[in-house]
């Protein structure tokens, strides 16, 4: 392998490593932003949110952790009929998202029926 090819290979590997790290950081930021409004709506709904639910609205919560959904089922049982959960994040015993070792992506439950 000539010097150019070795340099290119090293740069490519470094780029892939940085991209994987950036993807994880982007996921963390997206989850934090998503979690903030979803957590608030789920656990401390405003009067407007309650009125929407009483009028029949169903809120779709996406990418929430399974432990948060379990908590909602216990604490917000009277509102369960107005909730739908998709792309639920599977967590470990500590509530941290499980990551697929092959893809490096956070594991989610299948939404297939």
mmCIF file of N, CA and C in Angstrom:
data_model
loop_
_atom_site.group_PDB
_atom_site.id
_atom_site.type_symbol
_atom_site.label_atom_id
_atom_site.label_comp_id
_atom_site.label_asym_id
_atom_site.label_seq_id
_atom_site.Cartn_x
_atom_site.Cartn_y
_atom_site.Cartn_z
ATOM 1 N N UNK A 1 0.842 -1.165 0.000
ATOM 2 C CA UNK A 1 0.000 0.000 0.000
ATOM 3 C C UNK A 1 0.899 1.243 0.000
ATOM 4 N N UNK A 2 0.609 2.157 -0.871
ATOM 5 C CA UNK A 2 1.445 3.352 -0.907
ATOM 6 C C UNK A 2 1.029 4.331 0.196
ATOM 7 N N UNK A 3 1.813 5.359 0.372
ATOM 8 C CA UNK A 3 1.609 6.321 1.457
ATOM 9 C C UNK A 3 0.242 7.008 1.351
ATOM 10 N N UNK A 4 -0.172 7.339 0.126
ATOM 11 C CA UNK A 4 -1.470 7.990 -0.075
ATOM 12 C C UNK A 4 -2.608 7.098 0.390
ATOM 13 N N UNK A 5 -2.574 5.823 0.006
ATOM 14 C CA UNK A 5 -3.634 4.893 0.386
ATOM 15 C C UNK A 5 -3.696 4.702 1.897
ATOM 16 N N UNK A 6 -2.536 4.622 2.548
ATOM 17 C CA UNK A 6 -2.514 4.471 4.003
ATOM 18 C C UNK A 6 -3.103 5.709 4.671
ATOM 19 N N UNK A 7 -2.725 6.882 4.194
ATOM 20 C CA UNK A 7 -3.243 8.127 4.758
ATOM 21 C C UNK A 7 -4.748 8.201 4.562
ATOM 22 N N UNK A 8 -5.208 7.852 3.364
ATOM 23 C CA UNK A 8 -6.632 7.860 3.069
ATOM 24 C C UNK A 8 -7.380 6.896 3.985
ATOM 25 N N UNK A 9 -6.848 5.696 4.169
ATOM 26 C CA UNK A 9 -7.494 4.700 5.024
ATOM 27 C C UNK A 9 -7.598 5.189 6.466
ATOM 28 N N UNK A 10 -6.536 5.798 6.965
ATOM 29 C CA UNK A 10 -6.545 6.319 8.336
ATOM 30 C C UNK A 10 -7.575 7.425 8.470
ATOM 31 N N UNK A 11 -7.609 8.344 7.503
ATOM 32 C CA UNK A 11 -8.580 9.444 7.543
ATOM 33 C C UNK A 11 -10.010 8.925 7.449
ATOM 34 N N UNK A 12 -10.226 7.923 6.636
ATOM 35 C CA UNK A 12 -11.551 7.335 6.498
ATOM 36 C C UNK A 12 -12.005 6.719 7.818
ATOM 37 N N UNK A 13 -11.149 5.959 8.454
ATOM 38 C CA UNK A 13 -11.487 5.336 9.739
ATOM 39 C C UNK A 13 -11.772 6.397 10.794
ATOM 40 N N UNK A 14 -10.941 7.443 10.825
ATOM 41 C CA UNK A 14 -11.155 8.516 11.795
ATOM 42 C C UNK A 14 -12.487 9.221 11.525
ATOM 43 N N UNK A 15 -12.798 9.427 10.258
ATOM 44 C CA UNK A 15 -14.056 10.074 9.894
ATOM 45 C C UNK A 15 -15.256 9.256 10.315
ATOM 46 N N UNK A 16 -15.179 7.944 10.128
ATOM 47 C CA UNK A 16 -16.276 7.073 10.544
ATOM 48 C C UNK A 16 -16.456 7.083 12.056
ATOM 49 N N UNK A 17 -15.356 7.101 12.776
ATOM 50 C CA UNK A 17 -15.430 7.139 14.241
ATOM 51 C C UNK A 17 -16.071 8.441 14.707
ATOM 52 N N UNK A 18 -15.685 9.545 14.111
ATOM 53 C CA UNK A 18 -16.264 10.844 14.486
ATOM 54 C C UNK A 18 -17.736 10.888 14.120
ATOM 55 N N UNK A 19 -18.084 10.358 12.959
ATOM 56 C CA UNK A 19 -19.478 10.353 12.529
ATOM 57 C C UNK A 19 -20.335 9.533 13.487
ATOM 58 N N UNK A 20 -19.823 8.382 13.933
ATOM 59 C CA UNK A 20 -20.560 7.559 14.890
ATOM 60 C C UNK A 20 -20.753 8.287 16.200
ATOM 61 N N UNK A 21 -19.733 8.983 16.646
ATOM 62 C CA UNK A 21 -19.826 9.757 17.880
ATOM 63 C C UNK A 21 -20.814 10.899 17.719
ATOM 64 N N UNK A 22 -20.770 11.567 16.578
ATOM 65 C CA UNK A 22 -21.688 12.673 16.323
ATOM 66 C C UNK A 22 -23.121 12.179 16.279
ATOM 67 N N UNK A 23 -23.328 10.994 15.694
ATOM 68 C CA UNK A 23 -24.676 10.438 15.631
ATOM 69 C C UNK A 23 -25.195 10.188 17.038
ATOM 70 N N UNK A 24 -24.364 9.664 17.914
ATOM 71 C CA UNK A 24 -24.776 9.419 19.293
ATOM 72 C C UNK A 24 -25.088 10.735 19.991
ATOM 73 N N UNK A 25 -24.252 11.770 19.762
ATOM 74 C CA UNK A 25 -24.509 13.081 20.363
ATOM 75 C C UNK A 25 -25.809 13.669 19.850
ATOM 76 N N UNK A 26 -26.058 13.550 18.530
ATOM 77 C CA UNK A 26 -27.300 14.059 17.958
ATOM 78 C C UNK A 26 -28.498 13.343 18.564
ATOM 79 N N UNK A 27 -28.369 12.017 18.786
ATOM 80 C CA UNK A 27 -29.467 11.272 19.395
ATOM 81 C C UNK A 27 -29.735 11.793 20.798
ATOM 82 N N UNK A 28 -28.660 12.009 21.577
ATOM 83 C CA UNK A 28 -28.820 12.506 22.935
ATOM 84 C C UNK A 28 -29.508 13.865 22.953
ATOM 85 N N UNK A 29 -29.110 14.759 22.043
ATOM 86 C CA UNK A 29 -29.734 16.083 21.972
ATOM 87 C C UNK A 29 -31.195 15.961 21.556
ATOM 88 N N UNK A 30 -31.453 15.145 20.538
ATOM 89 C CA UNK A 30 -32.829 14.967 20.079
ATOM 90 C C UNK A 30 -33.684 14.361 21.178
ATOM 91 N N UNK A 31 -33.139 13.385 21.895
ATOM 92 C CA UNK A 31 -33.897 12.768 22.982
ATOM 93 C C UNK A 31 -34.188 13.773 24.089
ATOM 94 N N UNK A 32 -33.225 14.620 24.415
ATOM 95 C CA UNK A 32 -33.431 15.613 25.467
ATOM 96 C C UNK A 32 -34.534 16.581 25.073
ATOM 97 N N UNK A 33 -34.522 17.041 23.810
ATOM 98 C CA UNK A 33 -35.552 17.973 23.358
ATOM 99 C C UNK A 33 -36.910 17.285 23.299
ATOM 100 N N UNK A 34 -36.934 16.051 22.791
ATOM 101 C CA UNK A 34 -38.175 15.300 22.699
ATOM 102 C C UNK A 34 -38.703 14.992 24.086
ATOM 103 N N UNK A 35 -37.804 14.536 24.946
ATOM 104 C CA UNK A 35 -38.223 14.167 26.290
ATOM 105 C C UNK A 35 -38.829 15.332 27.043
ATOM 106 N N UNK A 36 -38.280 16.528 26.873
ATOM 107 C CA UNK A 36 -38.750 17.649 27.677
ATOM 108 C C UNK A 36 -40.234 17.915 27.462
ATOM 109 N N UNK A 37 -40.682 18.071 26.239
ATOM 110 C CA UNK A 37 -42.100 18.360 26.046
ATOM 111 C C UNK A 37 -42.963 17.125 26.259
ATOM 112 N N UNK A 38 -42.459 15.968 25.855
ATOM 113 C CA UNK A 38 -43.251 14.751 26.041
ATOM 114 C C UNK A 38 -43.381 14.408 27.519
ATOM 115 N N UNK A 39 -42.290 14.533 28.253
ATOM 116 C CA UNK A 39 -42.338 14.268 29.695
ATOM 117 C C UNK A 39 -43.327 15.217 30.365
ATOM 118 N N UNK A 40 -43.235 16.492 30.008
ATOM 119 C CA UNK A 40 -44.143 17.475 30.599
ATOM 120 C C UNK A 40 -45.594 17.162 30.262
ATOM 121 N N UNK A 41 -45.864 16.879 29.004
ATOM 122 C CA UNK A 41 -47.241 16.597 28.587
ATOM 123 C C UNK A 41 -47.744 15.310 29.233
ATOM 124 N N UNK A 42 -46.875 14.335 29.367
ATOM 125 C CA UNK A 42 -47.284 13.052 29.919
ATOM 126 C C UNK A 42 -47.522 13.112 31.422
ATOM 127 N N UNK A 43 -46.610 13.741 32.150
ATOM 128 C CA UNK A 43 -46.684 13.695 33.610
ATOM 129 C C UNK A 43 -47.274 14.941 34.264
ATOM 130 N N UNK A 44 -47.221 16.072 33.594
ATOM 131 C CA UNK A 44 -47.810 17.303 34.154
ATOM 132 C C UNK A 44 -48.555 18.055 33.056
ATOM 133 N N UNK A 45 -49.637 17.470 32.559
ATOM 134 C CA UNK A 45 -50.359 18.093 31.451
ATOM 135 C C UNK A 45 -51.002 19.421 31.872
ATOM 136 N N UNK A 46 -50.996 20.351 30.941
ATOM 137 C CA UNK A 46 -51.642 21.643 31.193
ATOM 138 C C UNK A 46 -53.155 21.467 31.142
ATOM 139 N N UNK A 47 -53.863 22.511 31.527
ATOM 140 C CA UNK A 47 -55.329 22.471 31.450
ATOM 141 C C UNK A 47 -55.776 22.326 29.997
ATOM 142 N N UNK A 48 -55.040 22.971 29.091
ATOM 143 C CA UNK A 48 -55.361 22.865 27.665
ATOM 144 C C UNK A 48 -55.169 21.427 27.188
ATOM 145 N N UNK A 49 -54.077 20.798 27.585
ATOM 146 C CA UNK A 49 -53.821 19.411 27.197
ATOM 147 C C UNK A 49 -54.905 18.493 27.734
ATOM 148 N N UNK A 50 -55.289 18.715 28.973
ATOM 149 C CA UNK A 50 -56.375 17.901 29.569
ATOM 150 C C UNK A 50 -57.674 18.089 28.795
ATOM 151 N N UNK A 51 -57.973 19.332 28.427
ATOM 152 C CA UNK A 51 -59.199 19.614 27.674
ATOM 153 C C UNK A 51 -59.166 18.933 26.307
ATOM 154 N N UNK A 52 -58.002 18.946 25.660
ATOM 155 C CA UNK A 52 -57.867 18.268 24.370
ATOM 156 C C UNK A 52 -58.129 16.773 24.515
ATOM 157 N N UNK A 53 -57.590 16.186 25.567
ATOM 158 C CA UNK A 53 -57.805 14.757 25.801
ATOM 159 C C UNK A 53 -59.274 14.475 26.094
ATOM 160 N N UNK A 54 -59.900 15.327 26.890
ATOM 161 C CA UNK A 54 -61.316 15.135 27.207
ATOM 162 C C UNK A 54 -62.186 15.260 25.963
ATOM 163 N N UNK A 55 -61.696 16.018 24.971
ATOM 164 C CA UNK A 55 -62.418 16.163 23.706
ATOM 165 C C UNK A 55 -62.133 14.990 22.766
ATOM 166 N N UNK A 56 -61.264 14.050 23.197
ATOM 167 C CA UNK A 56 -61.005 12.847 22.416
ATOM 168 C C UNK A 56 -59.647 12.768 21.750
ATOM 169 N N UNK A 57 -58.787 13.750 21.965
ATOM 170 C CA UNK A 57 -57.463 13.728 21.332
ATOM 171 C C UNK A 57 -56.631 12.562 21.846
ATOM 172 N N UNK A 58 -55.868 11.980 20.937
ATOM 173 C CA UNK A 58 -54.898 10.945 21.285
ATOM 174 C C UNK A 58 -53.522 11.523 20.954
ATOM 175 N N UNK A 59 -52.634 11.499 21.924
ATOM 176 C CA UNK A 59 -51.299 12.043 21.748
ATOM 177 C C UNK A 59 -50.341 10.891 21.468
ATOM 178 N N UNK A 60 -49.539 11.051 20.422
ATOM 179 C CA UNK A 60 -48.550 10.045 20.059
ATOM 180 C C UNK A 60 -47.206 10.471 20.637
ATOM 181 N N UNK A 61 -46.689 9.652 21.528
ATOM 182 C CA UNK A 61 -45.382 9.889 22.147
ATOM 183 C C UNK A 61 -44.371 9.010 21.438
ATOM 184 N N UNK A 62 -43.305 9.626 20.930
ATOM 185 C CA UNK A 62 -42.325 8.884 20.142
ATOM 186 C C UNK A 62 -40.961 8.882 20.824
ATOM 187 N N UNK A 63 -40.342 7.685 20.864
ATOM 188 C CA UNK A 63 -38.977 7.567 21.357
ATOM 189 C C UNK A 63 -38.828 7.702 22.859
ATOM 190 N N UNK A 64 -39.888 7.431 23.585
ATOM 191 C CA UNK A 64 -39.793 7.496 25.044
ATOM 192 C C UNK A 64 -39.224 6.193 25.589
ATOM 193 N N UNK A 65 -38.581 6.294 26.744
ATOM 194 C CA UNK A 65 -38.002 5.104 27.372
ATOM 195 C C UNK A 65 -39.109 4.224 27.951
ATOM 196 N N UNK A 66 -38.888 2.931 27.897
ATOM 197 C CA UNK A 66 -39.880 1.993 28.420
ATOM 198 C C UNK A 66 -40.168 2.219 29.900
ATOM 199 N N UNK A 67 -39.167 2.643 30.666
ATOM 200 C CA UNK A 67 -39.398 2.888 32.100
ATOM 201 C C UNK A 67 -40.311 4.081 32.324
ATOM 202 N N UNK A 68 -40.240 5.079 31.449
ATOM 203 C CA UNK A 68 -41.137 6.235 31.570
ATOM 204 C C UNK A 68 -42.569 5.848 31.212
ATOM 205 N N UNK A 69 -42.705 4.961 30.240
ATOM 206 C CA UNK A 69 -44.044 4.502 29.852
ATOM 207 C C UNK A 69 -44.657 3.681 30.979
ATOM 208 N N UNK A 70 -43.859 2.824 31.593
ATOM 209 C CA UNK A 70 -44.361 2.052 32.734
ATOM 210 C C UNK A 70 -44.818 2.985 33.849
ATOM 211 N N UNK A 71 -44.031 4.022 34.118
ATOM 212 C CA UNK A 71 -44.396 5.004 35.145
ATOM 213 C C UNK A 71 -45.713 5.693 34.774
ATOM 214 N N UNK A 72 -45.868 6.054 33.506
ATOM 215 C CA UNK A 72 -47.101 6.710 33.058
ATOM 216 C C UNK A 72 -48.299 5.783 33.232
ATOM 217 N N UNK A 73 -48.105 4.504 32.957
ATOM 218 C CA UNK A 73 -49.203 3.551 33.121
ATOM 219 C C UNK A 73 -49.658 3.476 34.582
ATOM 220 N N UNK A 74 -48.719 3.644 35.495
ATOM 221 C CA UNK A 74 -49.057 3.617 36.917
ATOM 222 C C UNK A 74 -49.638 4.944 37.392
ATOM 223 N N UNK A 75 -48.986 6.050 37.036
ATOM 224 C CA UNK A 75 -49.349 7.362 37.571
ATOM 225 C C UNK A 75 -50.459 8.073 36.801
ATOM 226 N N UNK A 76 -50.597 7.771 35.530
ATOM 227 C CA UNK A 76 -51.563 8.486 34.679
ATOM 228 C C UNK A 76 -52.595 7.531 34.079
ATOM 229 N N UNK A 77 -52.972 6.526 34.837
ATOM 230 C CA UNK A 77 -53.827 5.471 34.305
ATOM 231 C C UNK A 77 -55.148 6.010 33.760
ATOM 232 N N UNK A 78 -55.674 7.046 34.390
ATOM 233 C CA UNK A 78 -56.956 7.605 33.948
ATOM 234 C C UNK A 78 -56.877 8.257 32.569
ATOM 235 N N UNK A 79 -55.679 8.484 32.060
ATOM 236 C CA UNK A 79 -55.481 9.134 30.760
ATOM 237 C C UNK A 79 -54.944 8.188 29.687
ATOM 238 N N UNK A 80 -54.749 6.925 30.006
ATOM 239 C CA UNK A 80 -54.102 5.967 29.106
ATOM 240 C C UNK A 80 -54.802 5.879 27.750
ATOM 241 N N UNK A 81 -56.094 5.999 27.718
ATOM 242 C CA UNK A 81 -56.809 5.868 26.443
ATOM 243 C C UNK A 81 -56.481 7.005 25.468
ATOM 244 N N UNK A 82 -55.819 8.037 25.951
ATOM 245 C CA UNK A 82 -55.441 9.172 25.106
ATOM 246 C C UNK A 82 -53.955 9.163 24.764
ATOM 247 N N UNK A 83 -53.300 8.025 24.969
ATOM 248 C CA UNK A 83 -51.864 7.918 24.737
ATOM 249 C C UNK A 83 -51.560 6.809 23.733
ATOM 250 N N UNK A 84 -50.580 7.091 22.887
ATOM 251 C CA UNK A 84 -50.059 6.074 21.976
ATOM 252 C C UNK A 84 -48.544 6.226 21.996
ATOM 253 N N UNK A 85 -47.849 5.110 22.107
ATOM 254 C CA UNK A 85 -46.390 5.138 22.192
ATOM 255 C C UNK A 85 -45.796 4.393 20.998
ATOM 256 N N UNK A 86 -44.857 5.045 20.308
ATOM 257 C CA UNK A 86 -44.174 4.425 19.170
ATOM 258 C C UNK A 86 -42.669 4.583 19.352
ATOM 259 N N UNK A 87 -41.928 3.687 18.734
ATOM 260 C CA UNK A 87 -40.453 3.700 18.796
ATOM 261 C C UNK A 87 -39.963 3.775 20.242
ATOM 262 N N UNK A 88 -40.558 2.958 21.081
ATOM 263 C CA UNK A 88 -40.199 2.933 22.493
ATOM 264 C C UNK A 88 -38.759 2.459 22.671
ATOM 265 N N UNK A 89 -37.985 3.233 23.422
ATOM 266 C CA UNK A 89 -36.580 2.921 23.668
ATOM 267 C C UNK A 89 -36.475 1.863 24.754
ATOM 268 N N UNK A 90 -35.770 0.788 24.452
ATOM 269 C CA UNK A 90 -35.563 -0.300 25.407
ATOM 270 C C UNK A 90 -34.396 0.095 26.314
ATOM 271 N N UNK A 91 -34.580 -0.081 27.620
ATOM 272 C CA UNK A 91 -33.557 0.330 28.573
ATOM 273 C C UNK A 91 -33.041 -0.853 29.387
ATOM 274 N N UNK A 92 -31.897 -0.607 30.040
ATOM 275 C CA UNK A 92 -31.333 -1.609 30.943
ATOM 276 C C UNK A 92 -31.925 -1.410 32.342
ATOM 277 N N UNK A 93 -31.382 -2.116 33.331
ATOM 278 C CA UNK A 93 -31.893 -2.053 34.697
ATOM 279 C C UNK A 93 -31.791 -0.647 35.299
ATOM 280 N N UNK A 94 -30.852 0.159 34.800
ATOM 281 C CA UNK A 94 -30.645 1.510 35.314
ATOM 282 C C UNK A 94 -31.428 2.561 34.545
ATOM 283 N N UNK A 95 -32.195 2.150 33.535
ATOM 284 C CA UNK A 95 -32.962 3.098 32.740
ATOM 285 C C UNK A 95 -32.186 3.722 31.604
ATOM 286 N N UNK A 96 -30.999 3.194 31.314
ATOM 287 C CA UNK A 96 -30.187 3.704 30.206
ATOM 288 C C UNK A 96 -30.548 2.955 28.926
ATOM 289 N N UNK A 97 -30.618 3.667 27.795
ATOM 290 C CA UNK A 97 -30.962 3.009 26.536
ATOM 291 C C UNK A 97 -29.974 1.903 26.181
ATOM 292 N N UNK A 98 -30.516 0.781 25.693
ATOM 293 C CA UNK A 98 -29.662 -0.301 25.201
ATOM 294 C C UNK A 98 -29.224 0.041 23.784
ATOM 295 N N UNK A 99 -27.966 -0.239 23.481
ATOM 296 C CA UNK A 99 -27.408 0.051 22.167
ATOM 297 C C UNK A 99 -27.080 -1.260 21.474
ATOM 298 N N UNK A 100 -27.488 -1.374 20.221
ATOM 299 C CA UNK A 100 -27.185 -2.551 19.420
ATOM 300 C C UNK A 100 -25.689 -2.563 19.149
ATOM 301 N N UNK A 101 -24.980 -3.630 19.567
ATOM 302 C CA UNK A 101 -23.527 -3.665 19.392
ATOM 303 C C UNK A 101 -23.085 -3.694 17.931
ATOM 304 N N UNK A 102 -23.939 -4.181 17.036
ATOM 305 C CA UNK A 102 -23.573 -4.253 15.619
ATOM 306 C C UNK A 102 -23.755 -2.921 14.907
ATOM 307 N N UNK A 103 -24.853 -2.220 15.211
ATOM 308 C CA UNK A 103 -25.145 -0.978 14.487
ATOM 309 C C UNK A 103 -24.773 0.273 15.270
ATOM 310 N N UNK A 104 -24.668 0.139 16.596
ATOM 311 C CA UNK A 104 -24.390 1.305 17.428
ATOM 312 C C UNK A 104 -25.618 2.177 17.650
ATOM 313 N N UNK A 105 -26.765 1.709 17.214
ATOM 314 C CA UNK A 105 -28.008 2.476 17.362
ATOM 315 C C UNK A 105 -28.765 2.040 18.615
ATOM 316 N N UNK A 106 -29.508 2.970 19.163
ATOM 317 C CA UNK A 106 -30.327 2.676 20.327
ATOM 318 C C UNK A 106 -31.411 1.683 19.918
ATOM 319 N N UNK A 107 -31.659 0.690 20.772
ATOM 320 C CA UNK A 107 -32.649 -0.334 20.472
ATOM 321 C C UNK A 107 -34.042 0.171 20.821
ATOM 322 N N UNK A 108 -34.970 -0.068 19.894
ATOM 323 C CA UNK A 108 -36.364 0.314 20.115
ATOM 324 C C UNK A 108 -37.255 -0.890 19.888
ATOM 325 N N UNK A 109 -38.422 -0.823 20.513
ATOM 326 C CA UNK A 109 -39.397 -1.901 20.304
ATOM 327 C C UNK A 109 -39.994 -1.763 18.916
ATOM 328 N N UNK A 110 -40.349 -2.885 18.338
ATOM 329 C CA UNK A 110 -40.967 -2.880 17.015
ATOM 330 C C UNK A 110 -42.374 -2.323 17.120
ATOM 331 N N UNK A 111 -42.751 -1.477 16.166
ATOM 332 C CA UNK A 111 -44.103 -0.923 16.131
ATOM 333 C C UNK A 111 -45.040 -1.736 15.265
ATOM 334 N N UNK A 112 -44.530 -2.858 14.722
ATOM 335 C CA UNK A 112 -45.369 -3.706 13.874
ATOM 336 C C UNK A 112 -46.474 -4.341 14.689
ATOM 337 N N UNK A 113 -47.596 -4.522 14.033
ATOM 338 C CA UNK A 113 -48.739 -5.164 14.708
ATOM 339 C C UNK A 113 -48.646 -6.653 14.547
#
